[in-house]
Amino acid sequence: MDKKQEDIQPIVENETTPVTEPEAAAEAPVRYAGFWKRLAAYIIDFVVISFVFVIIGFALALMGLVDLNQEVPMEKYDNTVDLGSILITWGYFALMESSSKQGTLGKMALGIKVTDYDGQRISFLRATGRFFGKYLSAILLMIGFLMIAFTARKQGLHDILARTLVVNQR
């Protein structure tokens, strides 16, 4: 080839480099959180919620809405206290479990989270159903909670009803 023909030749780079798809990473098996780990997380949450109730009680006393020194029949406060307790506890569990953290402070401390069956974050509505499903688990002589120890995916009755899983993050 003379010099003029070389200048006309097209330049082709990487003509033999095939494009390959990266191999899909093997998914790690799901490790369900067991009964004892979940119970420990709940105990941590119970301490957190109890602390919140103490702070609220003192705040109400400072505002003069409750007199801690006077003997007042609890019937006067029963419905308000019950409703307040349910709302605060529901808010804590439903908001935390549907958040990007996917768990309460107790669950986060123990490295577990709540997911749907696809491993995704649950909605606030699903977290609400899961929370109120715990009342059914408790009413049935706590059998709904004991199911966690004996089901293949470590689900309580409330998990089955809400279609959720509690899994280890680590």
Coordinates of N, CA and C in Angstrom, one line a residue:
M1 N 0.8 -1.2 0.0 CA 0.0 0.0 0.0 C 0.9 1.2 0.0
D2 N 0.5 2.2 -0.8 CA 1.2 3.4 -0.8 C 0.7 4.3 0.3
K3 N 1.4 5.4 0.5 CA 1.1 6.3 1.6 C -0.3 6.9 1.6
K4 N -0.8 7.2 0.3 CA -2.1 7.7 0.2 C -3.2 6.8 0.6
Q5 N -3.0 5.5 0.3 CA -4.1 4.5 0.7 C -4.1 4.3 2.2
E6 N -2.9 4.4 2.9 CA -2.9 4.2 4.3 C -3.7 5.3 5.0
D7 N -3.6 6.5 4.4 CA -4.4 7.6 5.0 C -5.9 7.5 4.9
I8 N -6.3 6.7 3.9 CA -7.7 6.6 3.6 C -8.3 5.4 4.5
Q9 N -7.5 4.5 4.9 CA -8.0 3.3 5.7 C -8.7 3.8 6.9
P10 N -9.9 3.3 7.2 CA -10.6 3.7 8.4 C -9.9 3.1 9.7
I11 N -9.9 3.9 10.7 CA -9.3 3.5 12.0 C -10.4 2.8 12.8
V12 N -10.3 1.6 13.2 CA -11.2 0.8 14.0 C -10.6 0.4 15.2
E13 N -11.1 0.9 16.4 CA -10.5 0.5 17.6 C -11.4 -0.6 18.3
N14 N -10.7 -1.5 19.0 CA -11.4 -2.5 19.8 C -12.4 -3.3 19.0
E15 N -12.0 -3.6 17.8 CA -13.0 -4.4 17.0 C -13.2 -5.8 17.4
T16 N -12.3 -6.3 18.2 CA -12.4 -7.7 18.6 C -12.8 -7.8 20.1
T17 N -13.1 -6.7 20.8 CA -13.4 -6.8 22.2 C -14.9 -7.0 22.3
P18 N -15.3 -8.2 22.8 CA -16.8 -8.4 22.9 C -17.3 -7.7 24.2
V19 N -18.6 -7.4 24.1 CA -19.3 -6.8 25.2 C -19.9 -7.9 26.0
T20 N -19.6 -8.0 27.2 CA -20.2 -9.1 28.1 C -21.0 -8.5 29.2
E21 N -22.0 -9.2 29.6 CA -22.8 -8.7 30.8 C -22.1 -9.2 32.0
P22 N -22.1 -8.4 33.1 CA -21.5 -8.8 34.3 C -22.4 -9.9 34.9
E23 N -21.7 -10.9 35.6 CA -22.5 -11.9 36.2 C -23.3 -11.4 37.3
A24 N -24.5 -11.9 37.5 CA -25.3 -11.4 38.6 C -24.7 -11.9 39.9
A25 N -24.6 -11.0 40.8 CA -24.1 -11.4 42.1 C -25.1 -12.4 42.8
A26 N -24.5 -13.4 43.4 CA -25.4 -14.4 44.1 C -26.0 -13.7 45.3
E27 N -27.3 -13.8 45.5 CA -27.9 -13.1 46.6 C -27.7 -14.0 47.9
A28 N -27.4 -13.2 49.0 CA -27.1 -13.9 50.2 C -28.5 -14.5 50.7
P29 N -28.4 -15.6 51.4 CA -29.7 -16.1 51.9 C -30.2 -15.2 53.0
V30 N -31.6 -15.2 53.1 CA -32.2 -14.4 54.1 C -32.1 -15.1 55.5
R31 N -31.7 -14.3 56.5 CA -31.5 -14.9 57.8 C -32.6 -14.2 58.7
Y32 N -33.6 -15.0 59.1 CA -34.7 -14.5 59.9 C -34.3 -14.3 61.3
A33 N -34.8 -13.2 61.9 CA -34.5 -13.0 63.3 C -35.3 -13.9 64.2
G34 N -34.7 -14.5 65.1 CA -35.4 -15.5 66.0 C -36.1 -14.9 67.2
F35 N -36.8 -15.7 67.9 CA -37.6 -15.3 69.0 C -36.9 -14.5 70.1
W36 N -35.7 -15.1 70.5 CA -35.0 -14.4 71.6 C -34.4 -13.1 71.2
K37 N -34.0 -13.0 70.0 CA -33.4 -11.7 69.5 C -34.5 -10.6 69.4
R38 N -35.7 -11.1 68.9 CA -36.8 -10.2 68.8 C -37.4 -9.8 70.2
L39 N -37.3 -10.7 71.1 CA -37.8 -10.4 72.5 C -36.8 -9.4 73.1
A40 N -35.5 -9.5 72.9 CA -34.6 -8.6 73.5 C -34.8 -7.2 72.8
A41 N -35.1 -7.1 71.6 CA -35.3 -5.8 70.9 C -36.6 -5.2 71.5
Y42 N -37.6 -6.0 71.8 CA -38.8 -5.5 72.4 C -38.6 -4.9 73.8
I43 N -37.7 -5.6 74.6 CA -37.4 -5.1 75.9 C -36.7 -3.7 75.8
I44 N -35.8 -3.6 74.9 CA -35.2 -2.3 74.7 C -36.2 -1.2 74.3
D45 N -37.1 -1.6 73.4 CA -38.2 -0.7 73.0 C -39.1 -0.3 74.2
F46 N -39.4 -1.3 75.0 CA -40.2 -1.1 76.2 C -39.6 -0.1 77.1
V47 N -38.3 -0.2 77.3 CA -37.5 0.8 78.2 C -37.6 2.2 77.5
V48 N -37.4 2.3 76.2 CA -37.5 3.6 75.5 C -38.9 4.2 75.7
I49 N -39.9 3.4 75.4 CA -41.3 3.9 75.5 C -41.6 4.3 77.0
S50 N -41.2 3.5 77.9 CA -41.4 3.9 79.3 C -40.8 5.2 79.7
F51 N -39.6 5.4 79.2 CA -38.9 6.7 79.5 C -39.7 7.8 78.9
V52 N -40.2 7.7 77.7 CA -41.0 8.7 77.1 C -42.3 9.0 77.9
F53 N -42.9 7.9 78.4 CA -44.1 8.1 79.3 C -43.7 8.9 80.6
V54 N -42.6 8.6 81.2 CA -42.1 9.3 82.4 C -41.9 10.8 82.1
I55 N -41.3 11.1 80.9 CA -41.1 12.5 80.5 C -42.4 13.2 80.3
I56 N -43.3 12.5 79.7 CA -44.7 13.1 79.4 C -45.4 13.4 80.8
G57 N -45.3 12.4 81.7 CA -45.9 12.6 83.0 C -45.4 13.8 83.7
F58 N -44.0 13.9 83.7 CA -43.4 15.1 84.4 C -43.8 16.4 83.7
A59 N -43.9 16.4 82.4 CA -44.3 17.6 81.6 C -45.7 18.0 82.0
L60 N -46.6 17.0 82.1 CA -48.0 17.3 82.4 C -48.1 17.9 83.8
A61 N -47.2 17.3 84.7 CA -47.2 17.8 86.1 C -46.7 19.3 86.2
L62 N -45.6 19.5 85.4 CA -45.1 20.9 85.4 C -46.1 21.9 84.8
M63 N -46.9 21.5 83.9 CA -47.9 22.4 83.3 C -49.2 22.5 84.2
G64 N -49.2 21.7 85.3 CA -50.3 21.8 86.2 C -51.5 20.9 85.8
L65 N -51.3 20.1 84.8 CA -52.5 19.3 84.3 C -52.6 18.0 85.2
V66 N -51.6 17.6 85.9 CA -51.6 16.5 86.7 C -50.9 16.8 88.0
D67 N -51.5 16.5 89.1 CA -50.9 16.7 90.4 C -50.3 15.4 90.9
L68 N -49.0 15.2 90.9 CA -48.4 13.9 91.3 C -48.5 13.7 92.8
N69 N -48.7 14.7 93.6 CA -48.8 14.6 95.1 C -50.1 14.3 95.6
Q70 N -51.1 14.6 94.9 CA -52.5 14.4 95.3 C -53.0 13.0 94.9
E71 N -53.8 12.4 95.8 CA -54.4 11.1 95.4 C -55.6 11.4 94.6
V72 N -55.6 11.0 93.4 CA -56.7 11.2 92.5 C -57.1 9.8 92.0
P73 N -58.4 9.5 92.0 CA -58.8 8.2 91.5 C -58.4 8.0 90.0
M74 N -57.7 6.9 89.7 CA -57.3 6.7 88.3 C -58.4 6.6 87.3
E75 N -59.6 6.4 87.8 CA -60.7 6.4 86.8 C -60.8 7.7 86.1
K76 N -60.4 8.8 86.8 CA -60.5 10.1 86.1 C -59.6 10.1 84.9
Y77 N -58.5 9.4 84.9 CA -57.5 9.5 83.8 C -57.5 8.2 82.9
D78 N -58.1 7.2 83.3 CA -58.0 5.9 82.7 C -58.1 6.0 81.1
N79 N -59.2 6.5 80.6 CA -59.4 6.5 79.2 C -58.4 7.4 78.5
T80 N -58.1 8.5 79.1 CA -57.1 9.4 78.4 C -55.7 8.7 78.4
V81 N -55.3 8.1 79.5 CA -54.0 7.5 79.6 C -54.0 6.3 78.7
D82 N -55.0 5.5 78.6 CA -55.0 4.3 77.7 C -54.9 4.8 76.3
L83 N -55.7 5.8 75.9 CA -55.7 6.2 74.5 C -54.3 6.9 74.2
G84 N -53.8 7.7 75.1 CA -52.5 8.3 74.9 C -51.4 7.2 74.8
S85 N -51.5 6.2 75.6 CA -50.5 5.1 75.6 C -50.5 4.4 74.2
I86 N -51.7 4.1 73.8 CA -51.9 3.4 72.5 C -51.3 4.2 71.3
L87 N -51.7 5.5 71.3 CA -51.3 6.4 70.2 C -49.8 6.6 70.2
I88 N -49.2 6.8 71.4 CA -47.7 7.0 71.4 C -47.0 5.7 71.0
T89 N -47.4 4.6 71.5 CA -46.8 3.3 71.2 C -47.0 3.0 69.7
W90 N -48.2 3.2 69.2 CA -48.5 2.9 67.7 C -47.6 3.8 66.9
G91 N -47.5 5.1 67.2 CA -46.7 6.1 66.5 C -45.2 5.6 66.5
Y92 N -44.7 5.2 67.6 CA -43.3 4.8 67.7 C -43.1 3.6 66.8
F93 N -43.9 2.6 66.9 CA -43.6 1.3 66.1 C -43.9 1.6 64.7
A94 N -45.0 2.1 64.3 CA -45.4 2.3 62.9 C -44.5 3.3 62.2
L95 N -44.1 4.4 62.8 CA -43.2 5.3 62.1 C -41.8 4.8 62.0
M96 N -41.3 4.1 63.0 CA -39.9 3.6 63.0 C -39.8 2.5 62.0
E97 N -40.8 1.5 62.0 CA -40.7 0.4 61.1 C -40.9 0.7 59.7
S98 N -41.7 1.8 59.4 CA -41.9 2.2 58.0 C -40.9 3.2 57.5
S99 N -40.0 3.6 58.4 CA -38.9 4.6 58.0 C -37.8 3.9 57.2
S100 N -36.9 4.7 56.8 CA -35.8 4.1 56.0 C -34.9 3.2 56.9
K101 N -35.0 3.3 58.2 CA -34.2 2.5 59.1 C -34.9 1.1 59.3
Q102 N -36.2 1.0 58.9 CA -36.9 -0.3 58.9 C -37.0 -1.0 60.3
G103 N -36.9 -0.2 61.4 CA -36.9 -0.8 62.7 C -36.9 0.2 63.8
T104 N -37.4 -0.3 64.9 CA -37.3 0.5 66.1 C -35.9 0.6 66.7
L105 N -35.7 1.4 67.7 CA -34.4 1.5 68.3 C -33.9 0.2 68.8
G106 N -34.8 -0.6 69.4 CA -34.4 -2.0 69.8 C -34.0 -2.8 68.7
K107 N -34.7 -2.8 67.6 CA -34.3 -3.6 66.4 C -33.0 -3.1 65.8
M108 N -32.8 -1.8 65.8 CA -31.6 -1.3 65.2 C -30.4 -1.7 66.1
A109 N -30.6 -1.6 67.4 CA -29.5 -2.0 68.3 C -29.1 -3.4 68.2
L110 N -30.0 -4.3 67.8 CA -29.7 -5.7 67.6 C -29.5 -6.1 66.1
G111 N -29.5 -5.2 65.2 CA -29.2 -5.4 63.8 C -30.3 -6.2 63.1
I112 N -31.5 -5.9 63.4 CA -32.6 -6.6 62.7 C -33.5 -5.5 62.1
K113 N -34.3 -5.9 61.1 CA -35.2 -4.9 60.5 C -36.5 -5.6 60.0
V114 N -37.5 -4.8 59.7 CA -38.8 -5.3 59.2 C -38.9 -5.1 57.7
T115 N -39.2 -6.1 57.0 CA -39.4 -6.0 55.5 C -40.7 -6.6 55.1
D116 N -41.0 -6.4 53.8 CA -42.1 -7.1 53.2 C -41.6 -8.4 52.7
Y117 N -42.4 -9.2 52.0 CA -41.9 -10.5 51.5 C -40.9 -10.4 50.4
D118 N -40.7 -9.2 49.8 CA -39.7 -9.0 48.8 C -38.5 -8.4 49.3
G119 N -38.4 -8.2 50.6 CA -37.2 -7.6 51.3 C -37.2 -6.1 51.2
Q120 N -38.3 -5.5 50.9 CA -38.4 -4.0 50.8 C -39.0 -3.4 52.0
R121 N -38.8 -2.1 52.2 CA -39.3 -1.4 53.3 C -40.9 -1.4 53.3
I122 N -41.5 -1.5 54.5 CA -42.9 -1.6 54.5 C -43.5 -0.2 54.6
S123 N -44.8 -0.1 54.2 CA -45.5 1.2 54.2 C -46.0 1.5 55.6
F124 N -46.3 2.7 55.9 CA -46.9 3.1 57.2 C -48.2 2.3 57.5
L125 N -49.0 2.1 56.4 CA -50.2 1.4 56.6 C -50.0 0.0 57.0
R126 N -49.0 -0.7 56.3 CA -48.7 -2.1 56.7 C -48.1 -2.1 58.1
A127 N -47.3 -1.2 58.5 CA -46.7 -1.1 59.8 C -47.8 -0.9 60.9
T128 N -48.8 -0.2 60.5 CA -50.0 0.0 61.4 C -50.7 -1.3 61.6
G129 N -51.0 -2.0 60.5 CA -51.6 -3.3 60.6 C -50.8 -4.3 61.4
R130 N -49.5 -4.2 61.2 CA -48.6 -5.1 62.0 C -48.7 -4.8 63.5
F131 N -48.8 -3.5 63.8 CA -48.8 -3.1 65.2 C -50.1 -3.5 65.8
F132 N -51.3 -3.3 65.2 CA -52.5 -3.7 65.8 C -52.7 -5.2 65.8
G133 N -52.1 -5.9 64.8 CA -52.1 -7.3 64.8 C -51.4 -7.9 66.1
K134 N -50.5 -7.1 66.7 CA -49.9 -7.6 67.9 C -50.9 -7.8 69.1
Y135 N -51.9 -7.0 69.1 CA -53.0 -7.1 70.1 C -53.7 -8.5 69.9
L136 N -53.9 -8.9 68.7 CA -54.5 -10.2 68.4 C -53.5 -11.3 68.9
S137 N -52.2 -11.1 68.6 CA -51.2 -12.1 69.0 C -51.2 -12.2 70.6
A138 N -51.4 -11.1 71.3 CA -51.4 -11.1 72.7 C -52.7 -11.7 73.3
I139 N -53.8 -11.3 72.7 CA -55.1 -11.8 73.2 C -55.2 -13.3 73.2
L140 N -54.6 -13.9 72.2 CA -54.6 -15.4 72.0 C -53.6 -16.1 72.9
L141 N -53.5 -15.7 74.2 CA -52.6 -16.3 75.2 C -51.2 -16.2 74.8
M142 N -50.8 -15.1 74.1 CA -49.5 -14.9 73.6 C -49.0 -15.9 72.5
I143 N -49.9 -16.8 72.1 CA -49.5 -17.8 71.1 C -49.1 -17.1 69.8
G144 N -49.7 -16.0 69.5 CA -49.2 -15.3 68.3 C -47.8 -14.9 68.3
F145 N -47.2 -14.6 69.5 CA -45.8 -14.3 69.6 C -45.0 -15.6 69.7
L146 N -45.5 -16.6 70.4 CA -44.7 -17.8 70.5 C -44.5 -18.5 69.1
M147 N -45.4 -18.2 68.2 CA -45.3 -18.7 66.8 C -43.9 -18.4 66.2
I148 N -43.3 -17.3 66.6 CA -42.0 -16.9 66.1 C -41.0 -18.0 66.3
A149 N -41.1 -18.7 67.4 CA -40.1 -19.7 67.7 C -40.3 -20.9 66.8
F150 N -41.4 -21.1 66.3 CA -41.8 -22.4 65.6 C -42.1 -22.3 64.1
T151 N -42.2 -21.2 63.6 CA -42.5 -21.1 62.1 C -41.2 -21.0 61.3
A152 N -41.2 -21.5 60.1 CA -40.0 -21.6 59.3 C -39.4 -20.2 59.0
R153 N -40.2 -19.2 58.9 CA -39.7 -17.8 58.6 C -39.7 -17.0 59.9
K154 N -39.8 -17.6 61.0 CA -39.8 -16.9 62.3 C -40.8 -15.8 62.4
Q155 N -42.0 -16.1 61.9 CA -43.1 -15.1 61.9 C -44.1 -15.3 63.0
G156 N -44.5 -14.2 63.6 CA -45.6 -14.2 64.6 C -46.9 -14.0 63.8
L157 N -48.0 -14.2 64.5 CA -49.3 -14.0 63.9 C -49.4 -12.6 63.2
H158 N -48.9 -11.6 63.9 CA -49.0 -10.2 63.4 C -48.2 -10.1 62.1
D159 N -47.1 -10.8 62.0 CA -46.2 -10.8 60.8 C -47.0 -11.4 59.7
I160 N -47.6 -12.5 59.9 CA -48.3 -13.3 58.9 C -49.5 -12.4 58.4
L161 N -50.2 -11.8 59.3 CA -51.4 -11.0 58.9 C -50.9 -9.8 58.1
A162 N -49.8 -9.2 58.4 CA -49.3 -8.0 57.7 C -48.4 -8.3 56.6
R163 N -48.1 -9.6 56.4 CA -47.2 -10.1 55.3 C -45.8 -9.4 55.4
T164 N -45.2 -9.5 56.6 CA -43.9 -9.0 56.9 C -43.0 -10.0 57.4
L165 N -41.7 -9.7 57.3 CA -40.6 -10.6 57.9 C -39.7 -9.7 58.8
V166 N -39.1 -10.3 59.7 CA -38.1 -9.6 60.5 C -36.8 -10.4 60.3
V167 N -35.8 -9.7 59.7 CA -34.6 -10.3 59.3 C -33.4 -9.7 59.9
N168 N -32.3 -10.4 59.9 CA -31.0 -9.9 60.4 C -30.4 -9.1 59.3
Q169 N -29.8 -7.9 59.6 CA -29.2 -7.1 58.7 C -27.7 -7.5 58.4
R170 N -27.1 -8.1 59.4 CA -25.7 -8.5 59.3 C -25.5 -9.9 58.9

